[in-house]
Tab-separated table of C-alpha atoms in Angstrom:
chain	number	residue	atom	x	y	z
A	1	MET	CA	0.000	0.000	0.000
A	2	PRO	CA	1.525	3.348	-0.981
A	3	ALA	CA	2.441	5.719	1.812
A	4	ALA	CA	0.387	8.463	0.149
A	5	VAL	CA	-2.856	6.961	1.403
A	6	HIS	CA	-1.856	7.213	5.061
A	7	ALA	CA	-2.988	10.100	7.230
A	8	ASN	CA	-2.581	11.055	10.850
A	9	GLU	CA	-6.294	11.668	11.358
A	10	LYS	CA	-7.881	9.636	14.133
A	11	PRO	CA	-11.571	8.713	14.251
A	12	LEU	CA	-13.907	10.674	16.463
A	13	ALA	CA	-15.895	7.542	17.196
A	14	ALA	CA	-14.907	5.460	20.185
A	15	LYS	CA	-15.420	2.368	18.015
A	16	VAL	CA	-15.382	2.199	14.218
A	17	LEU	CA	-18.505	0.403	12.973
A	18	VAL	CA	-19.374	-1.834	10.019
A	19	TYR	CA	-22.569	-0.903	8.169
A	20	ALA	CA	-24.117	-3.619	6.025
A	21	HIS	CA	-24.990	-1.800	2.808
A	22	ARG	CA	-28.521	-3.026	2.004
A	23	GLY	CA	-27.572	-6.172	3.898
A	24	ALA	CA	-24.771	-8.430	2.676
A	25	SER	CA	-25.627	-7.305	-0.834
A	26	ALA	CA	-22.506	-8.741	-2.457
A	27	LEU	CA	-23.719	-12.194	-1.444
A	28	ARG	CA	-27.542	-12.069	-1.500
A	29	PRO	CA	-30.071	-9.836	-3.309
A	30	GLU	CA	-30.189	-6.488	-1.543
A	31	HIS	CA	-32.892	-5.593	0.988
A	32	THR	CA	-34.013	-9.190	1.524
A	33	LEU	CA	-34.159	-11.141	4.765
A	34	ALA	CA	-31.438	-13.356	3.351
A	35	ALA	CA	-29.170	-10.339	2.853
A	36	TYR	CA	-29.845	-9.019	6.343
A	37	ALA	CA	-29.425	-12.447	7.929
A	38	LYS	CA	-26.076	-12.972	6.206
A	39	ALA	CA	-24.916	-9.491	7.229
A	40	ILE	CA	-25.745	-10.121	10.875
A	41	GLU	CA	-24.156	-13.570	10.795
A	42	ASP	CA	-21.016	-11.992	9.327
A	43	GLY	CA	-20.680	-9.408	12.086
A	44	ALA	CA	-22.327	-6.219	10.850
A	45	ASP	CA	-22.893	-3.624	13.552
A	46	PHE	CA	-25.773	-2.009	11.612
A	47	VAL	CA	-27.992	-3.117	8.743
A	48	GLU	CA	-29.365	-0.665	6.204
A	49	PRO	CA	-32.908	-0.515	4.834
A	50	ASP	CA	-33.406	2.095	2.114
A	51	LEU	CA	-36.997	3.278	2.446
A	52	VAL	CA	-39.599	4.102	-0.188
A	53	SER	CA	-43.390	4.221	0.072
A	54	THR	CA	-46.182	2.109	-1.335
A	55	ARG	CA	-49.378	3.649	-2.717
A	56	ASP	CA	-51.076	2.874	0.597
A	57	GLY	CA	-48.356	4.592	2.600
A	58	VAL	CA	-46.347	1.619	3.879
A	59	LEU	CA	-42.574	1.955	4.187
A	60	VAL	CA	-40.786	-0.779	2.245
A	61	ALA	CA	-37.108	-1.478	1.643
A	62	ARG	CA	-35.900	-0.853	-1.904
A	63	HIS	CA	-32.864	1.088	-3.094
A	64	GLU	CA	-35.095	3.070	-5.440
A	65	ASN	CA	-38.811	3.512	-5.909
A	66	GLU	CA	-38.236	2.223	-9.456
A	67	ILE	CA	-38.261	-1.542	-9.057
A	68	GLY	CA	-37.806	-2.894	-12.581
A	69	GLY	CA	-34.157	-3.700	-11.911
A	70	THR	CA	-34.529	-5.320	-8.493
A	71	THR	CA	-37.773	-7.311	-8.777
A	72	ASP	CA	-39.553	-9.574	-11.261
A	73	VAL	CA	-42.294	-6.997	-11.882
A	74	ALA	CA	-41.634	-7.057	-15.646
A	75	ALA	CA	-42.638	-10.736	-15.687
A	76	HIS	CA	-46.080	-9.951	-14.241
A	77	PRO	CA	-48.468	-9.249	-17.142
A	78	GLU	CA	-51.052	-7.871	-14.721
A	79	PHE	CA	-48.687	-4.960	-14.022
A	80	ALA	CA	-47.485	-4.288	-17.573
A	81	ALA	CA	-49.657	-1.177	-17.955
A	82	ARG	CA	-48.057	0.435	-14.903
A	83	LYS	CA	-44.716	0.910	-16.621
A	84	THR	CA	-44.262	4.653	-16.998
A	85	THR	CA	-41.764	7.509	-16.997
A	86	LYS	CA	-41.481	9.898	-14.065
A	87	THR	CA	-39.206	12.753	-13.067
A	88	ILE	CA	-37.340	11.923	-9.865
A	89	ASP	CA	-35.100	14.637	-8.423
A	90	GLY	CA	-34.939	16.318	-11.812
A	91	LYS	CA	-34.130	13.171	-13.812
A	92	ALA	CA	-36.432	11.163	-16.091
A	93	VAL	CA	-36.760	7.530	-14.968
A	94	THR	CA	-38.694	4.812	-16.786
A	95	GLY	CA	-40.016	1.693	-15.097
A	96	TRP	CA	-42.357	0.561	-12.364
A	97	PHE	CA	-42.629	2.567	-9.142
A	98	THR	CA	-43.527	1.491	-5.617
A	99	GLU	CA	-45.920	4.397	-5.140
A	100	ASP	CA	-48.120	2.910	-7.894
A	101	PHE	CA	-48.532	-0.387	-6.015
A	102	THR	CA	-50.240	-1.368	-2.794
A	103	LEU	CA	-48.270	-3.397	-0.283
A	104	ALA	CA	-50.391	-6.438	-1.130
A	105	GLU	CA	-49.420	-6.094	-4.782
A	106	LEU	CA	-45.731	-5.651	-4.000
A	107	LYS	CA	-45.856	-8.805	-1.884
A	108	THR	CA	-46.640	-10.792	-5.055
A	109	LEU	CA	-43.242	-9.792	-6.481
A	110	ARG	CA	-39.885	-11.387	-5.802
A	111	ALA	CA	-36.443	-9.830	-5.548
A	112	ARG	CA	-33.802	-10.013	-8.258
A	113	GLU	CA	-30.067	-9.340	-8.128
A	114	ARG	CA	-29.359	-5.717	-9.077
A	115	LEU	CA	-25.880	-6.517	-10.498
A	116	PRO	CA	-26.375	-9.897	-12.190
A	117	GLN	CA	-23.344	-9.492	-14.457
A	118	LEU	CA	-21.119	-9.408	-11.367
A	119	ARG	CA	-23.073	-11.350	-8.780
A	120	GLY	CA	-25.134	-13.890	-10.665
A	121	THR	CA	-28.822	-14.735	-10.526
A	122	ARG	CA	-28.922	-17.903	-8.411
A	123	TYR	CA	-31.090	-16.283	-5.721
A	124	ASP	CA	-33.512	-14.554	-8.076
A	125	GLY	CA	-37.160	-15.236	-7.378
A	126	GLN	CA	-36.665	-16.590	-3.850
A	127	PHE	CA	-37.282	-13.579	-1.599
A	128	GLN	CA	-40.170	-11.195	-1.080
A	129	LEU	CA	-40.061	-7.458	-0.571
A	130	LEU	CA	-39.958	-6.326	3.053
A	131	THR	CA	-41.627	-3.647	5.115
A	132	LEU	CA	-39.643	-1.649	7.640
A	133	GLU	CA	-41.672	-3.258	10.411
A	134	GLU	CA	-40.705	-6.737	9.224
A	135	ILE	CA	-37.053	-5.736	9.194
A	136	ILE	CA	-37.216	-4.319	12.714
A	137	ASP	CA	-38.907	-7.486	13.963
A	138	PHE	CA	-36.228	-9.611	12.326
A	139	VAL	CA	-33.326	-7.549	13.684
A	140	ALA	CA	-34.858	-7.589	17.166
A	141	ALA	CA	-35.165	-11.375	17.044
A	142	GLU	CA	-31.590	-11.761	15.792
A	143	SER	CA	-30.330	-9.445	18.504
A	144	ALA	CA	-32.048	-11.489	21.195
A	145	ALA	CA	-30.825	-14.788	19.748
A	146	ARG	CA	-27.222	-13.612	19.388
A	147	GLY	CA	-26.970	-11.593	22.588
A	148	ARG	CA	-25.676	-8.480	20.880
A	149	VAL	CA	-27.273	-5.222	19.835
A	150	ILE	CA	-27.658	-4.695	16.089
A	151	GLY	CA	-28.318	-1.167	14.875
A	152	LEU	CA	-30.492	0.018	12.007
A	153	ILE	CA	-29.479	2.745	9.584
A	154	PRO	CA	-32.563	3.509	7.457
A	155	GLU	CA	-32.290	5.893	4.519
A	156	ILE	CA	-35.208	8.057	3.424
A	157	LYS	CA	-35.098	7.926	-0.389
A	158	HIS	CA	-36.339	10.885	-2.437
A	159	GLY	CA	-38.030	12.526	0.531
A	160	THR	CA	-39.271	15.618	-1.318
A	161	TYR	CA	-40.615	13.569	-4.217
A	162	PHE	CA	-42.702	11.437	-1.876
A	163	GLN	CA	-43.857	14.493	0.066
A	164	GLN	CA	-45.066	16.023	-3.200
A	165	HIS	CA	-47.099	12.875	-3.848
A	166	GLY	CA	-48.786	12.885	-0.445
A	167	LEU	CA	-46.619	10.030	0.854
A	168	ALA	CA	-44.184	11.780	3.202
A	169	MET	CA	-42.070	9.249	5.059
A	170	GLU	CA	-40.436	11.203	7.874
A	171	ASP	CA	-43.215	11.056	10.468
A	172	LYS	CA	-44.098	7.496	9.487
A	173	LEU	CA	-40.506	6.468	10.086
A	174	LEU	CA	-40.449	8.077	13.532
A	175	ALA	CA	-43.812	6.509	14.417
A	176	THR	CA	-42.614	3.068	13.322
A	177	LEU	CA	-39.433	3.377	15.368
A	178	ALA	CA	-41.442	4.518	18.395
A	179	ALA	CA	-43.909	1.638	18.046
A	180	HIS	CA	-41.243	-1.066	18.438
A	181	ALA	CA	-39.654	-1.671	21.812
A	182	TYR	CA	-36.388	-2.630	20.120
A	183	THR	CA	-35.954	0.624	18.205
A	184	ARG	CA	-36.873	2.703	21.229
A	185	THR	CA	-33.484	1.776	22.702
A	186	ALA	CA	-31.289	0.178	19.993
A	187	PRO	CA	-29.025	2.478	17.987
A	188	VAL	CA	-30.688	3.994	14.916
A	189	GLU	CA	-29.097	6.344	12.395
A	190	ILE	CA	-31.435	8.014	9.891
A	191	GLN	CA	-29.874	8.973	6.560
A	192	SER	CA	-30.855	11.286	3.735
A	193	PHE	CA	-29.240	12.915	0.708
A	194	GLU	CA	-31.637	15.801	1.297
A	195	VAL	CA	-31.227	18.559	3.866
A	196	ALA	CA	-34.669	19.834	4.848
A	197	ASN	CA	-35.971	16.490	6.060
A	198	LEU	CA	-32.966	15.966	8.323
A	199	LYS	CA	-33.496	19.432	9.790
A	200	TYR	CA	-37.157	18.558	10.283
A	201	LEU	CA	-36.225	15.292	11.994
A	202	ARG	CA	-33.766	17.092	14.260
A	203	GLY	CA	-36.577	19.386	15.339
A	204	ARG	CA	-38.907	16.456	15.974
A	205	LEU	CA	-36.340	14.403	17.851
A	206	GLY	CA	-34.896	17.191	19.963
A	207	GLN	CA	-32.782	15.801	22.783
A	208	ASP	CA	-35.264	13.126	23.845
A	209	HIS	CA	-34.127	10.282	21.586
A	210	ALA	CA	-30.525	9.597	22.492
A	211	ASN	CA	-30.521	6.359	20.489
A	212	ILE	CA	-31.345	8.096	17.173
A	213	ARG	CA	-28.664	9.919	15.213
A	214	LEU	CA	-28.808	11.691	11.835
A	215	LEU	CA	-26.485	11.160	8.860
A	216	GLN	CA	-26.214	13.708	6.059
A	217	LEU	CA	-25.390	11.788	2.899
A	218	LEU	CA	-23.294	13.572	0.276
A	219	ASP	CA	-23.458	12.814	-3.430
A	220	ASP	CA	-20.964	13.841	-6.126
A	221	ALA	CA	-19.632	17.352	-5.624
A	222	ASP	CA	-21.393	18.853	-8.653
A	223	GLN	CA	-24.794	17.391	-7.745
A	224	GLN	CA	-27.533	18.981	-5.612
A	225	PRO	CA	-29.859	17.594	-2.917
A	226	GLY	CA	-33.337	16.749	-4.201
A	227	ASP	CA	-35.048	19.279	-1.963
A	228	VAL	CA	-32.694	22.011	-3.190
A	229	ILE	CA	-33.482	21.109	-6.805
A	230	ALA	CA	-37.217	21.224	-6.068
A	231	ALA	CA	-36.884	24.660	-4.474
A	232	GLY	CA	-34.739	26.054	-7.289
A	233	GLY	CA	-31.801	26.546	-4.931
A	234	MET	CA	-28.100	26.743	-5.711
A	235	LEU	CA	-26.552	24.619	-2.945
A	236	ARG	CA	-24.281	21.843	-4.235
A	237	TYR	CA	-22.733	18.977	-2.339
A	238	ALA	CA	-19.365	20.631	-3.035
A	239	ASP	CA	-20.522	23.578	-0.930
A	240	MET	CA	-21.586	21.225	1.851
A	241	MET	CA	-18.114	19.654	1.963
A	242	THR	CA	-16.284	22.918	2.675
A	243	PRO	CA	-15.379	23.771	6.284
A	244	ALA	CA	-18.258	26.261	6.423
A	245	GLY	CA	-20.647	23.773	4.869
A	246	LEU	CA	-19.646	21.107	7.355
A	247	ARG	CA	-20.203	23.455	10.270
A	248	ALA	CA	-23.701	24.096	8.912
A	249	ILE	CA	-24.378	20.358	8.734
A	250	ALA	CA	-23.181	19.926	12.318
A	251	ALA	CA	-26.073	22.107	13.466
A	252	TYR	CA	-28.540	19.327	12.646
A	253	ALA	CA	-26.653	16.097	11.892
A	254	ASP	CA	-24.190	13.871	13.721
A	255	ALA	CA	-22.232	12.534	10.765
A	256	ILE	CA	-21.683	12.825	7.037
A	257	GLY	CA	-21.800	9.996	4.531
A	258	PRO	CA	-19.639	10.880	1.523
A	259	ASN	CA	-18.630	8.753	-1.420
A	260	LEU	CA	-15.365	6.926	-0.726
A	261	ARG	CA	-13.566	8.938	-3.390
A	262	GLU	CA	-14.335	12.205	-1.590
A	263	VAL	CA	-12.292	10.837	1.328
A	264	ILE	CA	-9.405	9.486	-0.748
A	265	PRO	CA	-9.696	10.370	-4.436
A	266	LEU	CA	-8.381	8.345	-7.318
A	267	ALA	CA	-5.356	9.428	-9.310
A	268	ALA	CA	-5.473	9.544	-13.109
A	269	ASP	CA	-4.278	5.930	-13.283
A	270	GLY	CA	-7.086	4.684	-11.015
A	271	THR	CA	-4.925	4.176	-7.935
A	272	LEU	CA	-5.487	5.940	-4.637
A	273	ALA	CA	-4.158	9.472	-4.361
A	274	ALA	CA	-3.463	11.295	-1.098
A	275	PRO	CA	-6.386	11.719	1.330
A	276	ALA	CA	-8.536	14.786	0.791
A	277	PRO	CA	-9.060	17.175	3.741
A	278	LEU	CA	-12.697	16.085	4.171
A	279	VAL	CA	-12.224	13.809	7.188
A	280	HIS	CA	-10.065	16.346	8.987
A	281	ASP	CA	-12.482	19.177	8.244
A	282	ALA	CA	-15.511	17.126	9.284
A	283	HIS	CA	-13.876	16.106	12.537
A	284	ALA	CA	-13.035	19.758	13.189
A	285	ALA	CA	-16.785	20.434	12.923
A	286	ARG	CA	-17.439	17.510	15.322
A	287	LEU	CA	-18.979	15.392	12.588
A	288	GLU	CA	-18.193	11.713	12.188
A	289	VAL	CA	-17.453	10.408	8.679
A	290	HIS	CA	-19.270	7.289	7.444
A	291	PRO	CA	-18.349	6.803	3.769
A	292	TYR	CA	-19.922	4.485	1.178
A	293	THR	CA	-19.435	1.847	-0.331
A	294	PHE	CA	-16.719	-0.810	-0.185
A	295	ARG	CA	-17.415	-3.653	-2.615
A	296	PRO	CA	-15.457	-6.872	-3.061
A	297	GLU	CA	-15.220	-6.988	-6.860
A	298	ASN	CA	-12.182	-5.585	-8.684
A	299	TYR	CA	-14.503	-3.357	-10.705
A	300	PHE	CA	-15.258	-1.142	-7.699
A	301	GLN	CA	-11.772	-1.027	-6.175
A	302	ALA	CA	-8.865	1.324	-6.693
A	303	LYS	CA	-6.406	-0.168	-9.174
A	304	ASN	CA	-3.745	-0.602	-6.446
A	305	PHE	CA	-5.788	-3.441	-5.014
A	306	TRP	CA	-6.931	-5.365	-8.097
A	307	ARG	CA	-6.171	-9.079	-8.301
A	308	GLY	CA	-5.645	-10.018	-11.939
A	309	GLY	CA	-7.096	-8.068	-14.824
A	310	ASP	CA	-10.750	-9.168	-14.787
A	311	ALA	CA	-13.082	-6.496	-13.429
A	312	LYS	CA	-15.545	-9.194	-12.348
A	313	THR	CA	-13.114	-10.955	-10.004
A	314	PHE	CA	-14.262	-11.228	-6.384
A	315	ASN	CA	-11.225	-9.791	-4.611
A	316	ALA	CA	-11.536	-10.115	-0.848
A	317	GLN	CA	-7.893	-9.316	-0.154
A	318	GLY	CA	-8.076	-6.141	-2.221
A	319	SER	CA	-11.252	-4.990	-0.488
A	320	VAL	CA	-9.688	-5.447	2.956
A	321	ALA	CA	-6.540	-3.590	1.881
A	322	GLU	CA	-8.633	-0.727	0.522
A	323	MET	CA	-10.575	-0.542	3.781
A	324	HIS	CA	-7.274	-0.347	5.659
A	325	ALA	CA	-6.282	2.703	3.621
A	326	TYR	CA	-9.517	4.458	4.555
A	327	LEU	CA	-9.243	3.422	8.183
A	328	ASP	CA	-5.792	5.011	8.149
A	329	ALA	CA	-7.507	8.212	6.974
A	330	GLY	CA	-9.584	8.325	10.175
A	331	ILE	CA	-13.101	7.298	9.122
A	332	ASP	CA	-15.564	6.526	11.924
A	333	ALA	CA	-17.748	3.873	10.238
A	334	PHE	CA	-18.182	2.554	6.718
A	335	PHE	CA	-20.676	0.911	4.404
A	336	THR	CA	-19.734	-2.366	2.766
A	337	ASP	CA	-21.534	-4.878	0.560
A	338	ASP	CA	-19.645	-7.677	2.353
A	339	PRO	CA	-19.686	-7.143	6.129
A	340	ALA	CA	-17.467	-10.171	6.773
A	341	LEU	CA	-14.681	-8.378	4.938
A	342	GLY	CA	-15.432	-5.210	6.875
A	343	ARG	CA	-15.093	-7.111	10.125
A	344	ARG	CA	-11.852	-8.710	8.893
A	345	ALA	CA	-10.472	-5.291	7.951
A	346	LEU	CA	-11.216	-3.853	11.387
A	347	GLU	CA	-9.774	-6.839	13.210
A	348	SER	CA	-6.561	-6.788	11.157
A	349	HIS	CA	-6.085	-3.025	11.084
A	350	ARG	CA	-3.129	-1.662	12.957
């Protein structure tokens, strides 16, 4: 590992945590009980449900409200007429959308692998879509069986879009967390790429929910949060990653979730360059840094860590080495598609 990736920054967190990105999504279709079960078995500290809404207002776990790529909806002739094009956060998207289906209808679908060219299709058709309540029940049961606390890190997807369609998720999320004994005390970290809903949640939570923290996700520097786009604002994620922008985030959030390459960028040849100042600046604002997403295939890794020349190769050693570089840069938690490798990286990091 080149010396350039090392930094003197230390984490703010007392313990660096492994976040299972949509479950163990490198090994099972994302957002399924199988993915969450594997993540917990493999030592994840938190599991992540991305949240979207059904037509009847139920919170379900899907990475996007467009479900053509992650379910078998296209194989259901009864739903063929629901394929449509919508504008989501300023971008045209064509497919099938959760807000056009009731929960009962979504329960007739089965999950598919989102990256079949890398991860295969052997689990396609086996697993149903899950509600947030089902996930909480499952995590609570696993926690009791294993004798360890397992956190949840739900992400509110496209909050403004759903608000505009009469399906706001923020209060429903808080009500669901409050209704379950487990999530009244277990650690919860609510994420969003938007700003206004996190500020709203901070106001609702106040200081009375010590187990619930807020994570401001950060997209590519030249992009804008969905609520800013909807309001015709000028704020970019680049602005939010400046020292002043980070201080503003610290007024309502506990941590930031940037792309990995905002923490340590890639050089022109695809290898890791020197760490950016983001972790240092965030820590100066008293914000933890929880970047996304480590993945075990060569395709997603910096070129320093590739094994062989095939982008499809599952490269556990490279993923662990890449995690070590980012741990050296002082991150406080991290998202990974393979929590077993995340646990291995933490245990072997010096």
